Coordinates of C-alpha atoms in Angstrom, one line a residue:
M1 CA 40.9 -76.9 -30.0
P2 CA 40.5 -75.7 -26.4
P3 CA 41.5 -72.1 -25.6
T4 CA 45.0 -71.3 -24.4
S5 CA 45.5 -70.1 -20.9
G6 CA 46.2 -66.5 -22.1
S7 CA 43.0 -66.1 -24.1
A8 CA 40.1 -64.2 -22.6
P9 CA 36.8 -65.9 -21.9
G10 CA 34.5 -65.6 -24.9
A11 CA 37.4 -64.8 -27.3
A12 CA 37.9 -66.7 -30.5
P13 CA 40.7 -69.3 -30.5
G14 CA 44.0 -67.7 -31.2
E15 CA 42.6 -64.2 -30.6
T16 CA 44.2 -61.9 -28.0
P17 CA 42.2 -59.8 -25.6
A18 CA 43.2 -56.6 -27.4
D19 CA 41.9 -58.0 -30.7
A20 CA 38.7 -59.1 -29.1
S21 CA 38.2 -55.6 -27.6
A22 CA 38.8 -53.9 -30.9
D23 CA 35.7 -55.4 -32.6
G24 CA 33.6 -55.1 -29.4
S25 CA 33.0 -58.8 -28.9
A26 CA 34.8 -58.7 -25.5
Y27 CA 36.3 -56.2 -23.1
G28 CA 39.8 -55.6 -22.1
P29 CA 41.3 -54.5 -18.8
A30 CA 41.1 -50.8 -19.7
D31 CA 37.5 -50.8 -20.7
V32 CA 34.5 -50.0 -18.4
P33 CA 32.2 -52.9 -17.5
P34 CA 28.5 -52.6 -18.6
D35 CA 27.4 -52.0 -15.0
D36 CA 29.8 -49.1 -14.5
R37 CA 28.6 -47.5 -17.8
A38 CA 25.0 -47.5 -16.4
A39 CA 26.3 -45.9 -13.2
Q40 CA 28.1 -43.2 -15.2
A41 CA 25.0 -42.5 -17.3
A42 CA 22.9 -42.1 -14.1
L43 CA 25.5 -39.8 -12.6
G44 CA 25.5 -37.6 -15.7
G45 CA 21.7 -37.4 -15.5
A46 CA 21.9 -36.3 -11.9
H47 CA 24.1 -33.3 -12.9
R48 CA 21.4 -32.1 -15.3
M49 CA 19.0 -29.3 -14.1
P50 CA 15.6 -30.7 -13.1
P51 CA 12.8 -29.7 -15.4
W52 CA 10.9 -28.0 -12.5
L53 CA 13.8 -25.8 -11.4
P54 CA 13.4 -23.1 -14.2
K55 CA 9.7 -22.8 -13.4
A56 CA 10.5 -22.4 -9.7
F57 CA 13.0 -19.6 -10.5
V58 CA 10.4 -17.8 -12.7
L59 CA 7.7 -18.2 -10.0
A60 CA 10.0 -16.9 -7.3
G61 CA 10.9 -13.9 -9.5
A62 CA 7.3 -13.2 -10.2
V63 CA 6.5 -13.3 -6.4
V64 CA 9.3 -10.9 -5.6
L65 CA 8.1 -8.5 -8.4
A66 CA 4.5 -8.7 -7.3
F67 CA 5.6 -8.0 -3.7
M68 CA 7.6 -5.0 -4.8
A69 CA 4.7 -3.7 -6.9
G70 CA 2.4 -4.1 -3.9
L71 CA 4.7 -2.1 -1.7
W72 CA 4.9 0.6 -4.4
L73 CA 1.1 0.7 -4.8
L74 CA 0.6 0.8 -1.0
Q75 CA 3.0 3.8 -0.8
R76 CA 1.1 5.5 -3.6
L77 CA -2.3 4.8 -2.0
R78 CA -1.2 5.5 1.6
E79 CA -3.2 8.8 1.8
L80 CA -6.3 7.2 0.3
L81 CA -6.1 4.2 2.7
L82 CA -5.7 6.6 5.6
L83 CA -8.8 8.6 4.5
L84 CA -10.8 5.3 4.2
L85 CA -9.6 4.3 7.7
I86 CA -10.7 7.7 9.2
S87 CA -14.0 7.4 7.4
L88 CA -14.6 3.9 8.7
F89 CA -13.8 5.1 12.2
L90 CA -16.2 8.0 11.9
A91 CA -18.9 5.7 10.5
F92 CA -18.4 3.3 13.4
A93 CA -18.6 6.3 15.8
I94 CA -22.0 7.5 14.6
E95 CA -23.5 4.1 13.7
P96 CA -25.0 3.4 17.2
A97 CA -26.9 6.7 17.0
V98 CA -27.9 6.1 13.4
N99 CA -29.2 2.6 14.2
W100 CA -31.1 4.1 17.2
L101 CA -32.8 6.6 14.9
A102 CA -33.4 4.0 12.2
R103 CA -35.2 1.7 14.6
R104 CA -37.6 4.5 15.2
G105 CA -38.6 4.9 11.6
W106 CA -35.9 7.3 10.3
R107 CA -34.3 6.7 7.0
R108 CA -30.6 5.9 7.4
G109 CA -29.6 8.6 5.0
L110 CA -31.5 11.3 6.9
A111 CA -30.3 10.0 10.3
T112 CA -26.7 10.1 9.1
G113 CA -27.2 13.6 7.8
V114 CA -28.6 14.7 11.1
M115 CA -25.6 13.2 13.0
F116 CA -23.2 15.0 10.6
L117 CA -25.1 18.3 11.2
V118 CA -24.9 17.9 15.0
I119 CA -21.1 17.1 14.8
G120 CA -20.6 20.1 12.4
V121 CA -22.4 22.5 14.7
L122 CA -20.5 21.4 17.7
L123 CA -17.2 21.6 15.8
L124 CA -17.9 25.0 14.4
G125 CA -19.0 26.3 17.8
F126 CA -15.8 24.9 19.4
L127 CA -13.5 26.3 16.8
G128 CA -15.3 29.6 16.7
G129 CA -15.2 30.1 20.5
I130 CA -11.6 29.0 20.8
G131 CA -10.5 31.1 17.8
S132 CA -12.1 34.2 19.2
L133 CA -10.6 33.6 22.6
L134 CA -7.1 33.0 21.1
A135 CA -7.3 36.1 18.9
T136 CA -8.3 38.3 21.8
Q137 CA -6.1 36.9 24.5
T138 CA -3.1 36.7 22.3
T139 CA -3.2 40.4 21.6
N140 CA -3.8 41.1 25.3
L141 CA -0.9 38.9 26.4
I142 CA 1.5 40.4 23.9
D143 CA 0.6 43.9 24.9
G144 CA 0.6 43.3 28.6
F145 CA 3.4 40.7 28.7
P146 CA 6.0 42.9 30.4
G147 CA 3.5 43.9 33.1
Y148 CA 2.5 40.3 33.6
V149 CA 6.2 39.3 33.9
R150 CA 7.0 42.1 36.4
S151 CA 3.9 41.2 38.5
L152 CA 4.8 37.5 38.4
I153 CA 8.5 38.1 39.5
G154 CA 7.4 40.4 42.2
W155 CA 4.9 37.9 43.5
V156 CA 7.5 35.1 43.5
N157 CA 10.0 37.3 45.3
D158 CA 7.5 38.4 47.9
T159 CA 6.0 35.0 48.5
F160 CA 9.1 32.7 48.5
G161 CA 11.8 35.3 49.6
T162 CA 13.8 35.0 46.4
N163 CA 15.7 37.7 44.6
L164 CA 15.0 37.2 40.9
S165 CA 16.4 39.9 38.6
Q166 CA 13.7 41.7 36.6
E167 CA 16.3 43.7 34.6
T168 CA 18.1 40.6 33.3
L169 CA 14.9 39.2 32.0
F170 CA 13.7 42.4 30.4
E171 CA 17.1 42.8 28.7
R172 CA 16.4 39.5 26.9
L173 CA 12.8 40.2 26.0
P174 CA 13.7 42.3 22.9
T175 CA 15.8 39.4 21.5
V176 CA 12.9 37.0 22.0
S177 CA 10.4 39.5 20.5
D178 CA 12.6 40.0 17.4
A179 CA 13.0 36.3 16.9
L180 CA 9.2 35.8 17.2
T181 CA 8.6 38.7 14.8
R182 CA 10.9 37.1 12.2
H183 CA 9.1 33.8 12.5
L184 CA 5.7 35.4 12.1
S185 CA 6.9 37.3 9.1
S186 CA 8.2 34.2 7.4
I187 CA 5.0 32.4 8.0
A188 CA 3.0 35.4 6.6
G189 CA 5.2 35.5 3.5
N190 CA 4.5 31.9 2.7
V191 CA 0.9 32.6 1.7
V192 CA 0.9 30.2 -1.3
G193 CA 2.1 27.3 0.8
I194 CA -0.4 27.9 3.5
G195 CA -3.2 28.2 1.0
T196 CA -2.2 25.0 -0.7
T197 CA -2.1 23.1 2.6
A198 CA -5.5 24.5 3.6
F199 CA -7.0 23.4 0.3
G200 CA -5.6 19.9 0.7
V201 CA -7.0 19.7 4.3
I202 CA -10.4 20.8 3.1
F203 CA -10.4 18.4 0.2
N204 CA -9.4 15.5 2.4
A205 CA -12.0 16.4 5.0
L206 CA -14.7 16.4 2.3
G207 CA -13.5 13.0 1.1
V208 CA -13.7 11.6 4.7
L209 CA -17.2 13.0 5.1
L210 CA -18.3 11.5 1.7
F211 CA -16.9 8.0 2.5
A212 CA -18.2 8.1 6.1
F213 CA -21.7 9.1 4.9
Y214 CA -22.0 6.2 2.5
L215 CA -20.5 3.7 5.0
S216 CA -23.1 4.7 7.5
A217 CA -26.1 5.4 5.3
E218 CA -25.5 2.3 3.2
G219 CA -24.2 0.2 6.1
P220 CA -26.6 -2.8 5.8
R221 CA -26.4 -3.0 2.0
F222 CA -22.6 -2.8 2.2
R223 CA -22.4 -5.6 4.8
R224 CA -24.8 -7.7 2.7
T225 CA -22.5 -7.3 -0.3
V226 CA -19.5 -8.4 1.7
C227 CA -21.3 -11.3 3.2
S228 CA -22.5 -12.5 -0.1
L229 CA -18.9 -13.3 -1.1
L230 CA -18.4 -15.6 2.0
P231 CA -19.7 -18.9 3.2
P232 CA -22.3 -18.9 6.0
H233 CA -19.9 -19.6 8.9
R234 CA -17.5 -16.9 7.7
Q235 CA -20.4 -14.5 7.5
Q236 CA -21.2 -14.9 11.2
Q237 CA -17.5 -14.2 12.1
V238 CA -17.4 -11.1 9.9
L239 CA -20.6 -9.7 11.3
R240 CA -19.5 -10.4 14.9
A241 CA -16.2 -8.6 14.2
W242 CA -18.1 -5.7 12.7
E243 CA -20.4 -5.5 15.7
I244 CA -17.5 -5.5 18.1
A245 CA -15.8 -2.7 16.2
V246 CA -18.9 -0.6 16.2
D247 CA -19.6 -1.1 19.9
K248 CA -16.0 -0.3 21.0
T249 CA -15.6 2.8 18.7
G250 CA -19.1 4.2 19.5
G251 CA -18.7 3.5 23.2
Y252 CA -15.3 5.1 23.2
I253 CA -16.6 8.3 21.6
Y254 CA -19.7 8.6 23.8
S255 CA -17.9 7.9 27.0
R256 CA -15.3 10.5 26.1
G257 CA -18.1 12.9 25.3
L258 CA -19.6 12.4 28.7
L259 CA -16.3 12.8 30.4
A260 CA -15.7 16.0 28.4
L261 CA -19.1 17.3 29.6
L262 CA -18.4 16.6 33.2
S263 CA -14.9 18.2 32.9
G264 CA -16.2 21.3 31.2
I265 CA -18.9 21.8 33.9
A266 CA -16.4 21.4 36.8
H267 CA -13.8 23.7 35.2
Y268 CA -16.4 26.3 34.4
A269 CA -17.5 26.4 38.0
A270 CA -14.0 26.7 39.2
M271 CA -12.9 29.4 36.8
A272 CA -16.2 31.4 37.2
G273 CA -15.7 31.3 40.9
L274 CA -12.2 32.6 40.7
G275 CA -13.2 35.3 38.2
V276 CA -11.2 34.0 35.2
P277 CA -12.3 35.7 32.0
Y278 CA -13.9 33.6 29.2
A279 CA -14.7 30.9 31.7
A280 CA -17.2 29.1 29.4
T281 CA -14.9 29.0 26.4
L282 CA -12.0 27.9 28.5
A283 CA -14.1 25.2 30.1
L284 CA -15.1 23.9 26.6
W285 CA -11.5 23.9 25.6
V286 CA -10.4 21.9 28.7
G287 CA -13.3 19.4 28.3
V288 CA -12.7 18.6 24.6
V289 CA -8.9 18.7 24.5
S290 CA -8.3 16.7 27.7
Q291 CA -10.6 13.9 26.5
F292 CA -10.1 13.6 22.8
I293 CA -6.3 14.2 22.7
P294 CA -4.8 11.2 24.6
A295 CA -1.8 11.4 26.9
V296 CA -0.7 15.0 26.3
G297 CA -4.2 16.5 26.0
T298 CA -4.6 17.0 29.8
Y299 CA -1.5 19.1 30.0
L300 CA -2.3 21.0 26.8
A301 CA -5.8 21.7 28.0
G302 CA -4.7 22.9 31.4
A303 CA -2.0 25.2 30.2
V304 CA -4.3 27.7 28.4
P305 CA -6.6 28.4 31.5
V306 CA -3.5 28.9 33.6
L307 CA -2.0 31.4 31.2
I308 CA -5.3 33.3 30.9
A309 CA -5.6 33.3 34.7
L310 CA -2.3 35.2 34.8
T311 CA -4.1 38.2 33.6
K312 CA -6.0 38.2 36.9
G313 CA -2.9 37.5 39.0
P314 CA -0.4 34.9 39.9
S315 CA -2.4 33.5 42.8
T316 CA -5.4 33.0 40.5
A317 CA -3.2 31.1 38.1
L318 CA -1.8 28.9 40.9
W319 CA -5.3 28.1 42.1
I320 CA -6.4 27.1 38.6
L321 CA -3.3 24.9 38.3
L322 CA -4.1 23.1 41.5
F323 CA -7.7 22.6 40.5
V324 CA -6.7 21.1 37.2
L325 CA -4.3 18.7 38.9
A326 CA -6.9 17.7 41.5
Y327 CA -9.6 17.2 39.0
Q328 CA -7.3 15.0 36.9
Q329 CA -6.7 12.7 39.8
L330 CA -10.5 12.6 40.6
E331 CA -11.2 11.7 37.0
N332 CA -8.5 9.1 36.7
Y333 CA -9.5 7.2 39.8
L334 CA -13.2 7.7 40.2
L335 CA -15.0 9.0 37.0
Q336 CA -13.1 7.3 34.2
P337 CA -13.1 3.7 35.6
R338 CA -16.8 3.9 36.1
I339 CA -17.8 5.4 32.8
T340 CA -15.4 3.5 30.5
A341 CA -15.6 0.2 32.4
R342 CA -17.8 -1.4 29.7
T343 CA -16.5 0.5 26.7
L344 CA -12.7 0.8 27.2
D345 CA -11.4 -1.6 29.8
M346 CA -7.7 -1.1 29.0
H347 CA -4.6 -0.8 31.1
P348 CA -3.1 2.7 31.1
A349 CA 0.3 1.4 30.0
V350 CA -1.3 -0.5 27.1
A351 CA -3.2 2.7 26.1
F352 CA 0.0 4.8 26.2
G353 CA 1.9 2.2 24.1
L354 CA -0.9 2.2 21.5
I355 CA -0.7 6.0 21.4
L356 CA 3.0 5.9 20.7
A357 CA 2.5 3.3 18.0
G358 CA -0.3 5.2 16.4
A359 CA 1.8 8.4 16.3
A360 CA 4.7 6.5 14.7
V361 CA 2.5 4.9 12.1
A362 CA 0.0 7.7 11.1
G363 CA 0.9 10.8 13.0
P364 CA -1.8 12.8 14.8
I365 CA -4.5 10.7 13.1
G366 CA -2.9 7.6 14.5
V367 CA -3.0 9.1 18.0
L368 CA -6.8 9.6 17.7
L369 CA -7.5 6.1 16.3
A370 CA -5.0 4.1 18.4
I371 CA -7.1 3.6 21.5
P372 CA -10.4 2.5 19.8
F373 CA -8.4 0.3 17.5
G374 CA -6.7 -1.3 20.5
A375 CA -10.0 -1.7 22.3
T376 CA -11.4 -3.5 19.3
L377 CA -8.4 -5.8 19.1
Q378 CA -8.7 -6.5 22.8
A379 CA -12.4 -7.4 22.4
F380 CA -11.5 -9.7 19.5
A381 CA -8.9 -11.4 21.8
T382 CA -11.5 -11.8 24.6
A383 CA -14.1 -13.3 22.2
Y384 CA -11.9 -15.6 20.1
V385 CA -8.7 -16.4 22.0
R386 CA -8.9 -19.4 24.3
R387 CA -7.7 -18.8 27.9
Y388 CA -6.5 -21.3 30.5
D389 CA -6.5 -21.5 34.3
V390 CA -3.4 -19.9 35.8
E391 CA -1.2 -22.1 38.0
E392 CA -0.7 -20.8 41.5
H393 CA 2.7 -19.2 41.9
P394 CA 4.1 -16.3 44.0
L395 CA 4.7 -14.3 40.8
T396 CA 1.0 -14.6 39.8
E397 CA -0.5 -13.9 43.2
P398 CA -2.9 -10.9 43.0
D399 CA -2.8 -7.9 45.3
A400 CA -4.2 -8.1 48.8
P401 CA -7.6 -6.5 49.3
G402 CA -6.0 -3.5 51.1
A403 CA -2.9 -3.1 48.9
R404 CA -4.3 -0.1 47.1
W405 CA -5.6 2.8 49.1
W406 CA -7.7 4.1 46.2
R407 CA -9.5 0.7 45.7
W408 CA -12.6 2.0 47.5
L409 CA -13.0 4.7 44.8
R410 CA -13.2 2.0 42.1
R411 CA -15.8 -0.2 43.7
D412 CA -18.9 -0.7 41.6

């Protein structure tokens, strides 16, 4: 019997759609078709967490923890890393001389020891001479300070026609002296703290000397050990970088030493001619401090001879000040460009920025290491960074030949 018009397709004769859907043989209007069931199953699977996501969370957490542990370890080892950096700088500084002695048959250990002995003798001589000068002149300046002030004020009033009041200044001197005495007493009372600091400085200095000695005396063996861990093409790059660092650091030290020698000789002649006491010691002070303390070293070096010259008279101090300023200009525009042209070809603004960065990162040690470090980076950039021809433009047009009046001083 054919199905009635109200029966669903596939349903038994006389069977309603609800009855057919009850036993699963057909589907009613309220049921989901098979295709929609597959789509819902796929949608439910899409809401499930992918199997790789928990591993990614664990890996990200491990990376964050490792990074935090590295920062903690770096903070703990900061002093040791700074000592190693200073040792490496010292080893770079003496390595040209050690290599020169080694090529002439010296053992590297003996050559390194001789260089350390020379540096130690020079350092002790400098500190001994300056210490004796400071001790003697500090006592003389304190004892004769009122007389020096009275003489200076009288000279200024007579020379420039001013009317400075000596009484007002001398009324304030006891207050200044009392404050200075209190500060000195507090420093003297902190003997334990000073002793601990001195012990720490001595211990760190011995550590620097030990590391620097092995880095210089065992330099070839250390470099062979490093290169044995690298493929041949990487070995060439590492050795080239090492050679640049040694050349720039050693060249910086030796050029500064030559400038210090010239500065010391010139200032000794000037101070001896003007009759300034302790001319040799003061000349040594000016030469070393002005060359090895960047930026502020020149002013710090010149202040001490001017103060000592006040014991001879205000006019002598003025002549010393003028000579220091004149020699500084001569050095900046004539001597330094010629001597450091091959070892430290760096713009003054870049050097000053490096000094500020070094002071912010590592304090006084950073000031000393900033310029040779920057010179090494500049040499790396010159050797490995590709450069292109500059398009002609008014903003890139160089100076005219006569634009700088001092250019004749810098001619090679």
